[in-house]
Short mmCIF file of C-alpha atoms in Angstrom, two decimals:
data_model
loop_
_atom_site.label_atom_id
_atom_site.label_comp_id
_atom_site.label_asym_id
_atom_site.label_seq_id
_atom_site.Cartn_x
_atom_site.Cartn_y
_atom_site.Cartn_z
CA UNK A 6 126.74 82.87 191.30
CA UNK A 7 126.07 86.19 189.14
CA UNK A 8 123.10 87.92 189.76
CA UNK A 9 120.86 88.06 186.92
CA UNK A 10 119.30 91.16 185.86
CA UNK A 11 115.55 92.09 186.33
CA UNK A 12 112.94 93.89 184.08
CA UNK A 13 112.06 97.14 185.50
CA UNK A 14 110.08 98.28 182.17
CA UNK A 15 108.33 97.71 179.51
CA UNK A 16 106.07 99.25 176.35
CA UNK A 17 103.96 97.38 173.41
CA UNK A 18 102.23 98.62 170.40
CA UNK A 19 99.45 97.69 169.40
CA UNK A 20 100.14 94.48 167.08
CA UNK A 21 98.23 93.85 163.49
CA UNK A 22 98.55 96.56 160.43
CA UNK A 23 100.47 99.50 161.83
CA UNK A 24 99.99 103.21 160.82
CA UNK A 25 104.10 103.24 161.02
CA UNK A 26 105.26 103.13 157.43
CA UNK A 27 109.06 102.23 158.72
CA UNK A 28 111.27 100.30 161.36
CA UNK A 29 112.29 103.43 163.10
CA UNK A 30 108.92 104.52 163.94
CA UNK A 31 107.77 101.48 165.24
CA UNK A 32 110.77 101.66 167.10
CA UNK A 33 110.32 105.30 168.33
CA UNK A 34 106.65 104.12 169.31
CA UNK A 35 107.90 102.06 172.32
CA UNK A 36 111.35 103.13 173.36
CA UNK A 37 110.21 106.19 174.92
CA UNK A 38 107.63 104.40 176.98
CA UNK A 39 109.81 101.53 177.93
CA UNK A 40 112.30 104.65 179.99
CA UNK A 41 109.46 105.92 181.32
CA UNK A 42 107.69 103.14 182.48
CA UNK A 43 110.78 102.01 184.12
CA UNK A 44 111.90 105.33 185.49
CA UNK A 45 115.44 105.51 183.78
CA UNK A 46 116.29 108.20 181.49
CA UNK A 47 118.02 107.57 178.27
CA UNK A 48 121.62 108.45 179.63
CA UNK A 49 121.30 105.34 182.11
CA UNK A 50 121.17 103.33 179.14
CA UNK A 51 124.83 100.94 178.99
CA UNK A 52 123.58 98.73 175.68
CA UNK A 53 120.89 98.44 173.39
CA UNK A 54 119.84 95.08 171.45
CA UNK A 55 117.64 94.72 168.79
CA UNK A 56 115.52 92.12 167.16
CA UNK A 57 114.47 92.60 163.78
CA UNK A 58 114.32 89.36 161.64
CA UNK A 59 114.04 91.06 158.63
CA UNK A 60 115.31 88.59 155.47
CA UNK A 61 113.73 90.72 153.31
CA UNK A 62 110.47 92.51 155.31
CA UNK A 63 112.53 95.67 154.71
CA UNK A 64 115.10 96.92 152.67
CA UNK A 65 117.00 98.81 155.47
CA UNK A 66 119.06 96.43 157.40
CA UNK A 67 122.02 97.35 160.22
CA UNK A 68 119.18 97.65 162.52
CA UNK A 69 120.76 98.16 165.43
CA UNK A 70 121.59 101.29 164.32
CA UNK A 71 117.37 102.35 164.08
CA UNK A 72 116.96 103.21 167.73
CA UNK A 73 119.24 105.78 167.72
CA UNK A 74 117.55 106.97 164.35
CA UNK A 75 114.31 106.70 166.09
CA UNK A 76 115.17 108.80 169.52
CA UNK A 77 118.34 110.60 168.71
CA UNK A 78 119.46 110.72 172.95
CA UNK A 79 120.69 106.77 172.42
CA UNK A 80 122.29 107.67 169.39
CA UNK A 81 125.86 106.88 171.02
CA UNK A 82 124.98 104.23 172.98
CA UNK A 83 126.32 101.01 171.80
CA UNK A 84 123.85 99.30 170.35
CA UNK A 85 123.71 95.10 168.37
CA UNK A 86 121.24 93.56 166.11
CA UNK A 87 120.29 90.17 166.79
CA UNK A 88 118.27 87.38 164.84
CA UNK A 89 117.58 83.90 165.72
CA UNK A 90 114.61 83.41 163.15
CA UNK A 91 110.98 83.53 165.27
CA UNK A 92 112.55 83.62 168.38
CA UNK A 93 115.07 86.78 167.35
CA UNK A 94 113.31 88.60 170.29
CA UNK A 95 114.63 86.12 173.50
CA UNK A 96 117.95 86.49 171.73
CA UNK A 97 118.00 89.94 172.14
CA UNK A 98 116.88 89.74 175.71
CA UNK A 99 119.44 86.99 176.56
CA UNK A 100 122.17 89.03 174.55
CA UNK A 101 121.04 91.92 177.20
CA UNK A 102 121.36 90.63 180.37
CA UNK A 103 124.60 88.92 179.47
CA UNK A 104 125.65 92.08 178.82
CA UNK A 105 124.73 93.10 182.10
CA UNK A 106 125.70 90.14 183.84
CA UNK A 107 128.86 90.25 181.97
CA UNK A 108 129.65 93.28 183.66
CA UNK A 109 129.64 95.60 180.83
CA UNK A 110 126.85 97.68 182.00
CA UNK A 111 124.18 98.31 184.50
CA UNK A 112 121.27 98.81 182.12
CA UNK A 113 119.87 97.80 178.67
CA UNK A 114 117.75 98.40 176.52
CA UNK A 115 116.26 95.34 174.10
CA UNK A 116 113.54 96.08 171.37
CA UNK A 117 112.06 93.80 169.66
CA UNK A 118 109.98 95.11 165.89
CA UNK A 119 109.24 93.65 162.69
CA UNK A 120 107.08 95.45 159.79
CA UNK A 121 105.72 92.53 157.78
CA UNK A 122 102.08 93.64 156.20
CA UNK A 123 103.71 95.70 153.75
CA UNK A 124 105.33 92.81 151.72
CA UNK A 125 102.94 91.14 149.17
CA UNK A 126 101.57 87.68 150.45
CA UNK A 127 103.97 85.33 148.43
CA UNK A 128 107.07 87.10 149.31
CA UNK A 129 105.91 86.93 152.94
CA UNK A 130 105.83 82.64 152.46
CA UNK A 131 109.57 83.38 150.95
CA UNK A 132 110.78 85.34 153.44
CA UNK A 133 109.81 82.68 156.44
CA UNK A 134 111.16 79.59 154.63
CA UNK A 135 113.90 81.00 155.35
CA UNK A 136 113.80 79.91 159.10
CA UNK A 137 113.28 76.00 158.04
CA UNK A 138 116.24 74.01 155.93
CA UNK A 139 115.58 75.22 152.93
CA UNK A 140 117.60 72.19 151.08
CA UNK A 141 115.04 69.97 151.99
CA UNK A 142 112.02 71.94 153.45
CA UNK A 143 111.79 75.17 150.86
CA UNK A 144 109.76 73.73 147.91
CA UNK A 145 106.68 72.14 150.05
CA UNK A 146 103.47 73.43 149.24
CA UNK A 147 102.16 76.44 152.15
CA UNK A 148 105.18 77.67 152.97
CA UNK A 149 106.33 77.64 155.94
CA UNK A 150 102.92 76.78 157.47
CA UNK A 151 103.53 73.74 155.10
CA UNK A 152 106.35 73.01 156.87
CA UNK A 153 103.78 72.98 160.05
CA UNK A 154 101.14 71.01 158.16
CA UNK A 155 103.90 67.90 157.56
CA UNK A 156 104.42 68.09 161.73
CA UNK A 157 100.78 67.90 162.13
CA UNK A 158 100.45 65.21 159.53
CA UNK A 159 103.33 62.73 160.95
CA UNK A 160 101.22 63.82 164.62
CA UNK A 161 97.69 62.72 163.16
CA UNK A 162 99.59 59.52 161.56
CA UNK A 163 100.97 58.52 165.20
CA UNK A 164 98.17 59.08 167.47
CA UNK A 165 94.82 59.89 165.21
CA UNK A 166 92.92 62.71 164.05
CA UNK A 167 93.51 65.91 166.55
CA UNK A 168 91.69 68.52 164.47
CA UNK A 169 88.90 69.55 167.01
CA UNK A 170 91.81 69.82 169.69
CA UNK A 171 93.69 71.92 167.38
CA UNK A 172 90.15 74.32 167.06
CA UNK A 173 89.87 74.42 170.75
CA UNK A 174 92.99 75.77 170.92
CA UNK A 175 92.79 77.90 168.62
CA UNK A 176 89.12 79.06 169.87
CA UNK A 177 90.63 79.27 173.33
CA UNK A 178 93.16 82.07 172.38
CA UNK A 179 91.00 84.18 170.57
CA UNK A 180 88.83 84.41 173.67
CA UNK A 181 91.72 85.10 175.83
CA UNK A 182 92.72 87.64 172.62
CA UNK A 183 89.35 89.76 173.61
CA UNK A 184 90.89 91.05 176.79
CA UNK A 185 94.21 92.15 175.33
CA UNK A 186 94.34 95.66 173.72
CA UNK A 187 97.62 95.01 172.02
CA UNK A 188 96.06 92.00 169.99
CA UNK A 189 96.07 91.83 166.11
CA UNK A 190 92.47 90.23 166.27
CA UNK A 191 90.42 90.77 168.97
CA UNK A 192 87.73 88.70 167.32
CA UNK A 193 86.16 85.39 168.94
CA UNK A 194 86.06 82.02 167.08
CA UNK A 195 83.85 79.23 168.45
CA UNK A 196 85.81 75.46 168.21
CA UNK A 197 83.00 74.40 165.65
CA UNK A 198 83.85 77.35 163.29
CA UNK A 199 87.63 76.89 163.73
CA UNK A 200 87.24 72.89 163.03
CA UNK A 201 85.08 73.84 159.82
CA UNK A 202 86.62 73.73 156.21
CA UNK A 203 84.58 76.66 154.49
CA UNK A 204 85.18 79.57 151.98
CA UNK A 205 86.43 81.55 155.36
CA UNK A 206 88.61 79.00 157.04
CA UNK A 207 90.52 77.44 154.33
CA UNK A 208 93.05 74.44 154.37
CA UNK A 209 96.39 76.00 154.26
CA UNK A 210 98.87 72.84 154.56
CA UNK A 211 97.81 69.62 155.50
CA UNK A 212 95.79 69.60 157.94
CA UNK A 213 96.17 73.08 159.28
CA UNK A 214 93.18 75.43 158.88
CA UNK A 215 93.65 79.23 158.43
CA UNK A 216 92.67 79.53 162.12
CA UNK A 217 95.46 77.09 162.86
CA UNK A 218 98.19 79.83 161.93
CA UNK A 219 99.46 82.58 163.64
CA UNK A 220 98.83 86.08 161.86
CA UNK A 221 101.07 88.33 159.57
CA UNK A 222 101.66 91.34 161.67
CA UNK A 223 103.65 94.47 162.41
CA UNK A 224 104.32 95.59 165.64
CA UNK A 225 107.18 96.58 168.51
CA UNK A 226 107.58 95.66 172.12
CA UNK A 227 110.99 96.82 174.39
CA UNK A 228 112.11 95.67 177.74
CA UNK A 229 114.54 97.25 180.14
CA UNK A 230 116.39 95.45 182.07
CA UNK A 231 118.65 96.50 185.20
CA UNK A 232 121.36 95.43 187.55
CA UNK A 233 119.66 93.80 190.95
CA UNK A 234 121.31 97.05 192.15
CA UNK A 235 119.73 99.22 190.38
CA UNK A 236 116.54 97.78 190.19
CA UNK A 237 116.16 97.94 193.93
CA UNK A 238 115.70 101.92 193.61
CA UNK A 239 113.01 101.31 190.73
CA UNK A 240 109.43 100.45 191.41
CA UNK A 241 108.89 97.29 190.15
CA UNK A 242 111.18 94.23 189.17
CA UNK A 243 110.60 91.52 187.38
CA UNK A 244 113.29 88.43 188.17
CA UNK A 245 114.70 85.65 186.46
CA UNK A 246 114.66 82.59 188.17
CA UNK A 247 115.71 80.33 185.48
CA UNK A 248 116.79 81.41 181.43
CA UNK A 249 118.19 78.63 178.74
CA UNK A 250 118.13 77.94 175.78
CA UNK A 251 118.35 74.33 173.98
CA UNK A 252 118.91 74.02 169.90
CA UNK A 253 118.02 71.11 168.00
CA UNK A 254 119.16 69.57 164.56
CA UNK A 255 117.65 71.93 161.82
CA UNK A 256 116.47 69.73 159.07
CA UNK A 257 113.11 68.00 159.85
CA UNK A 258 114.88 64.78 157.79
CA UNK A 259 117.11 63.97 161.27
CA UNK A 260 114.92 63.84 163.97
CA UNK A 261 111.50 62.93 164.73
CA UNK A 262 109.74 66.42 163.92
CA UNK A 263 106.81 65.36 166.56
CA UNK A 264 108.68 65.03 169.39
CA UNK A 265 109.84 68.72 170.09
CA UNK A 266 112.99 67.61 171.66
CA UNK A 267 114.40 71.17 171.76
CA UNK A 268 111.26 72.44 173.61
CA UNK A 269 111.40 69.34 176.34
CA UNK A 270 114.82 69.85 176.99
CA UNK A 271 114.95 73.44 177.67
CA UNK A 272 111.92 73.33 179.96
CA UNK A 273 113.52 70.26 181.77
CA UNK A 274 116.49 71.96 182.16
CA UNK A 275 114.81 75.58 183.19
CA UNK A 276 112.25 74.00 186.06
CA UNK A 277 115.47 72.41 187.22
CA UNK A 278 117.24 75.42 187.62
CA UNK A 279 114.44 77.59 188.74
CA UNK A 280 113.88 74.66 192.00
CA UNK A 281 110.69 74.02 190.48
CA UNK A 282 107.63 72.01 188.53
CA UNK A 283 104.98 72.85 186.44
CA UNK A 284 103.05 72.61 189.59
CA UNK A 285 104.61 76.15 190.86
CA UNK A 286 104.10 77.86 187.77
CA UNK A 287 100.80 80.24 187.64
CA UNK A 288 100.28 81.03 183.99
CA UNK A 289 102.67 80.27 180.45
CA UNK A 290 103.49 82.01 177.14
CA UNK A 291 104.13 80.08 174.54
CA UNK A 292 104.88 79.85 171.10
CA UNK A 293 101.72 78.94 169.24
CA UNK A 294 102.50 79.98 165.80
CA UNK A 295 100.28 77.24 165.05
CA UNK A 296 98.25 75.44 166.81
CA UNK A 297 99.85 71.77 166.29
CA UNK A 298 102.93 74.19 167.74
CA UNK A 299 100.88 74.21 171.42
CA UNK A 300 99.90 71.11 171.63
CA UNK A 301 103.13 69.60 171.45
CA UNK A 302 104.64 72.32 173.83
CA UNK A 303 101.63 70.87 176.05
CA UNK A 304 103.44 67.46 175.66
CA UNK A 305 107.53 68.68 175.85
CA UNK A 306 106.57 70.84 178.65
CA UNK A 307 105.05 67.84 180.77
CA UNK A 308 101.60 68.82 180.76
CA UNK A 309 100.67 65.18 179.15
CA UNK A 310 102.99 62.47 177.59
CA UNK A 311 103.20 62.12 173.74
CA UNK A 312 100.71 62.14 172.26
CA UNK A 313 98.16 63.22 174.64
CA UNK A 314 98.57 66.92 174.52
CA UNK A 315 94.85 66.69 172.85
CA UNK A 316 93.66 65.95 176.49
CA UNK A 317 94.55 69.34 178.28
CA UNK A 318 92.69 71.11 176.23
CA UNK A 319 89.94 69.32 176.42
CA UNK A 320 90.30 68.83 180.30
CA UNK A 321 90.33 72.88 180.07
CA UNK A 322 93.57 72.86 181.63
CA UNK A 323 94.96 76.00 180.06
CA UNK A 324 92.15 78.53 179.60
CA UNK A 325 91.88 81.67 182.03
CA UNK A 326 90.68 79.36 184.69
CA UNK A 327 92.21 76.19 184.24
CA UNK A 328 95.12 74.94 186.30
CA UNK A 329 97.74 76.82 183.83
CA UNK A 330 96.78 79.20 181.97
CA UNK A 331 98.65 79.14 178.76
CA UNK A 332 98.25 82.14 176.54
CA UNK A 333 96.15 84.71 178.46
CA UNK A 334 97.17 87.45 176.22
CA UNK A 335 95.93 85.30 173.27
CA UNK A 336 98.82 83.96 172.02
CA UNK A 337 101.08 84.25 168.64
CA UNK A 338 97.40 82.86 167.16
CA UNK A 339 95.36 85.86 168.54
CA UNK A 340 97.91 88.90 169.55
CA UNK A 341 99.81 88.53 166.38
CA UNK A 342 103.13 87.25 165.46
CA UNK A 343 105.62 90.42 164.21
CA UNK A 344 108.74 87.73 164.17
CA UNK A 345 111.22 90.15 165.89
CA UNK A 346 108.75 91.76 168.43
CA UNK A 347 107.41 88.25 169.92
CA UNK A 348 109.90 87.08 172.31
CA UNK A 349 110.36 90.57 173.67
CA UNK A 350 105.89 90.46 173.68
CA UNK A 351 105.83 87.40 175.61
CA UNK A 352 108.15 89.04 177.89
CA UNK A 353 106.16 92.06 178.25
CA UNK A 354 102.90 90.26 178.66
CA UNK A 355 103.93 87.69 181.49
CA UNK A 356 105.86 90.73 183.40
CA UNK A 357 102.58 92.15 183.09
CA UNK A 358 100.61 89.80 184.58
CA UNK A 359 103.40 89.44 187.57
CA UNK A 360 103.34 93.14 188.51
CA UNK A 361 99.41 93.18 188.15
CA UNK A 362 99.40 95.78 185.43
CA UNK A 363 97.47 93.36 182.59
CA UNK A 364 94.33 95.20 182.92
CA UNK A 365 91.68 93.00 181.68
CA UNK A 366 93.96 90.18 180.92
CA UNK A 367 94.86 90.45 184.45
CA UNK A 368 95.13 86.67 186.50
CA UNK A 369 94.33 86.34 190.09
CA UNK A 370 97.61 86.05 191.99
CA UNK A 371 100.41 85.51 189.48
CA UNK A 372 103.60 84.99 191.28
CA UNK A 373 105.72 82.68 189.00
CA UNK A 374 105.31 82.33 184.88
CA UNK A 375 107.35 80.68 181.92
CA UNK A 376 107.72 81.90 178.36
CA UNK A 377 108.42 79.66 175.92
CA UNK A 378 110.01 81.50 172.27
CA UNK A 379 110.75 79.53 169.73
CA UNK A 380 112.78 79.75 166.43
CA UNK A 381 111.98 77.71 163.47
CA UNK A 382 110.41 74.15 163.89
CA UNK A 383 111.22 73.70 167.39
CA UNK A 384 114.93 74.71 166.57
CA UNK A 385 116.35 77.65 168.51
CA UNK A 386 114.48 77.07 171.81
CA UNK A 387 113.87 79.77 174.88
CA UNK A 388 112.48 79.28 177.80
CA UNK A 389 112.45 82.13 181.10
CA UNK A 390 111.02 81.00 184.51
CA UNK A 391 110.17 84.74 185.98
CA UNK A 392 109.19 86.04 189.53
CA UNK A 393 108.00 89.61 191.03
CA UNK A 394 110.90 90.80 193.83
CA UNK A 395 108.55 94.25 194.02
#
């Protein structure tokens, strides 16, 4: 069995409207601190991989070729760009430790960075349609939250009206938001004003409030990830015990958008190669670009059967203190959701909590978490199982 490479180190900007004008300097804002946080220098580095969605956010693509731009000592170092729509970030991770596991190299570097507050607000809805079929899905009203409002209207049809659930969850990552200093909005939001139509929480498709959707935001995250071998001389690593992903059919037309297929696969098939149940796992990431999104990860993940994802929020079973926590850092809904920098976030923020460096997002005694990244409408689907060795 090949050994699969660890996370010795990690940096994060701060997400929401950055200072950084360009790519490269959000770029050059985190590689430096990724090396040094993991103790490697930058002529360790075998491979770097980028994930930059782009599709218009910036005219400057070949982006792969921006870290070496950004801190001229990886300027030789092979380096890929990779994109895989929101979850462009895990494919730049997974790219990475193939790479490593592969053979090819002991270390790599993976950055994750998108600059989206730039482009004006209609372009923005352009640019994401671009991650949903766009035969059949690109003229809907909302954009691409519209394509999120018709999965929360075919939900509502099946199994009733799960608005307040949708506020609580919204409400309950903004207060886990307030402990993170990376997050775009660090503002809380009681489940009565998230559940409220008004002149400040708008219907944006369907059913979906404004505090249903995940923020427009720029921001950068990196990883490095080592050999076993190396990592052992390193002071901390952060191991894989399970990685997969599972695809499903794009177009919402051939499959039953409410049953997040994808999603329930790939955690199926991740707890089964990890030697473990939901039981085992201390805290999640997940994708919550909006909040009909968690609910039915809630459901694929096992946490309740269809249609009763409503119920663990409700029970509390995923705040801070609830059995698992899902979304201590806040979430895509609170922390912000730069599409290229959010797999590589969640990364970052469950490593976090497993080496005890979260600070005030900090859980008691995290041993074992899962991210779940996703791309599109429950299309390109990640999920990591991840354990401290030191």
């Amino acid at each position: 069995m090949v050994e699969q490479p660890q996370i010795v180190g990690w940096a994060h900007s701060k997400f929401g409207k950055a200072p950084e004008e360009t790519l490269i300097e959000l770029i050059g804002s985190v590689v430096p601190d990724a090396l040094d946080h993991a103790g490697v220098g930058a002529e360790a580095v075998d491979g770097i991989f980028v994930g930059v969605y782009n599709n218009g956010f910036s005219k400057q693509a070949f982006e792969g070729a921006l870290v070496g731009m950004a801190v001229p000592e990886l300027a030789h170092v092979p380096a890929t760009h990779l994109e895989n729509a929101c979850a462009t970030g895990s494919a730049a991770l997974y790219a990475a430790m193939d790479f490593i596991a592969a053979g090819r190299g002991k270390v790599a570097l993976v950055v994750g960075a998108e600059k989206m507050t730039a482009t004006p607000g209609a372009q923005i809805g352009d640019i994401l349609l671009t991650a949903s079929y766009r035969a059949e899905e690109g003229e809907g009203e909302g954009g691409f939250a519209g394509v999120f409002g018709q999965i929360a209207n075919s939900y509502f049809q099946k199994h009733g009206d799960h608005s307040m659930e949708l506020a609580m969850i919204a409400a309950k990552n903004h207060a886990h938001g307030m402990l993170n200093p990376y997050a775009h909005m660090r503002k809380p939001f009681t489940a009565e004003f998230c559940n409220t139509v008004t002149d400040k929480n708008p219907l944006v498709a369907g059913p979906l409030r404004r505090t249903d959707c995940s923020l427009v935001s720029d921001g950068a995250a990196a990883l490095v990830i080592a050999h076993p071998d190396v990592a052992a001389d390193l002071k901390r690593a952060i191991a894989f015990r399970a990685r997969n992903q599972v695809n499903d059919i794009l177009a919402l037309s051939r499959r039953d958008p409410t049953e997040f297929a994808g999603p329930r696969a790939v955690w199926a098939k991740s707890l089964a190669q990890a030697g473990l149940t939901l039981d085992d796992l201390d805290m999640v990431e997940t994708h919550d670009c909006f909040t009909i999104a968690e609910l039915l990860e809630y459901e694929a993940m096992g946490l309740a059967e269809r249609g009763q994802g409503g119920r663990v929020i409700r029970e509390g079973i995923t705040t801070r203190d609830g059995k698992l926590p899902v979304n201590p850092s806040g979430g895509l809904k609170s922390r912000g959701h730069p599409l290229g920098a959010t797999g590589v976030s969640q990364h970052v923020m469950a490593a976090m909590q497993l080496a005890g460096e979260a600070g005030e997002m900090q859980l008691p005694d995290v041993q074992i978490a899962g991210v779940f990244n996703m791309g599109g409408a429950a299309v390109a689907n990640y999920v990591s199982i991840l354990e401290r060795v030191k």
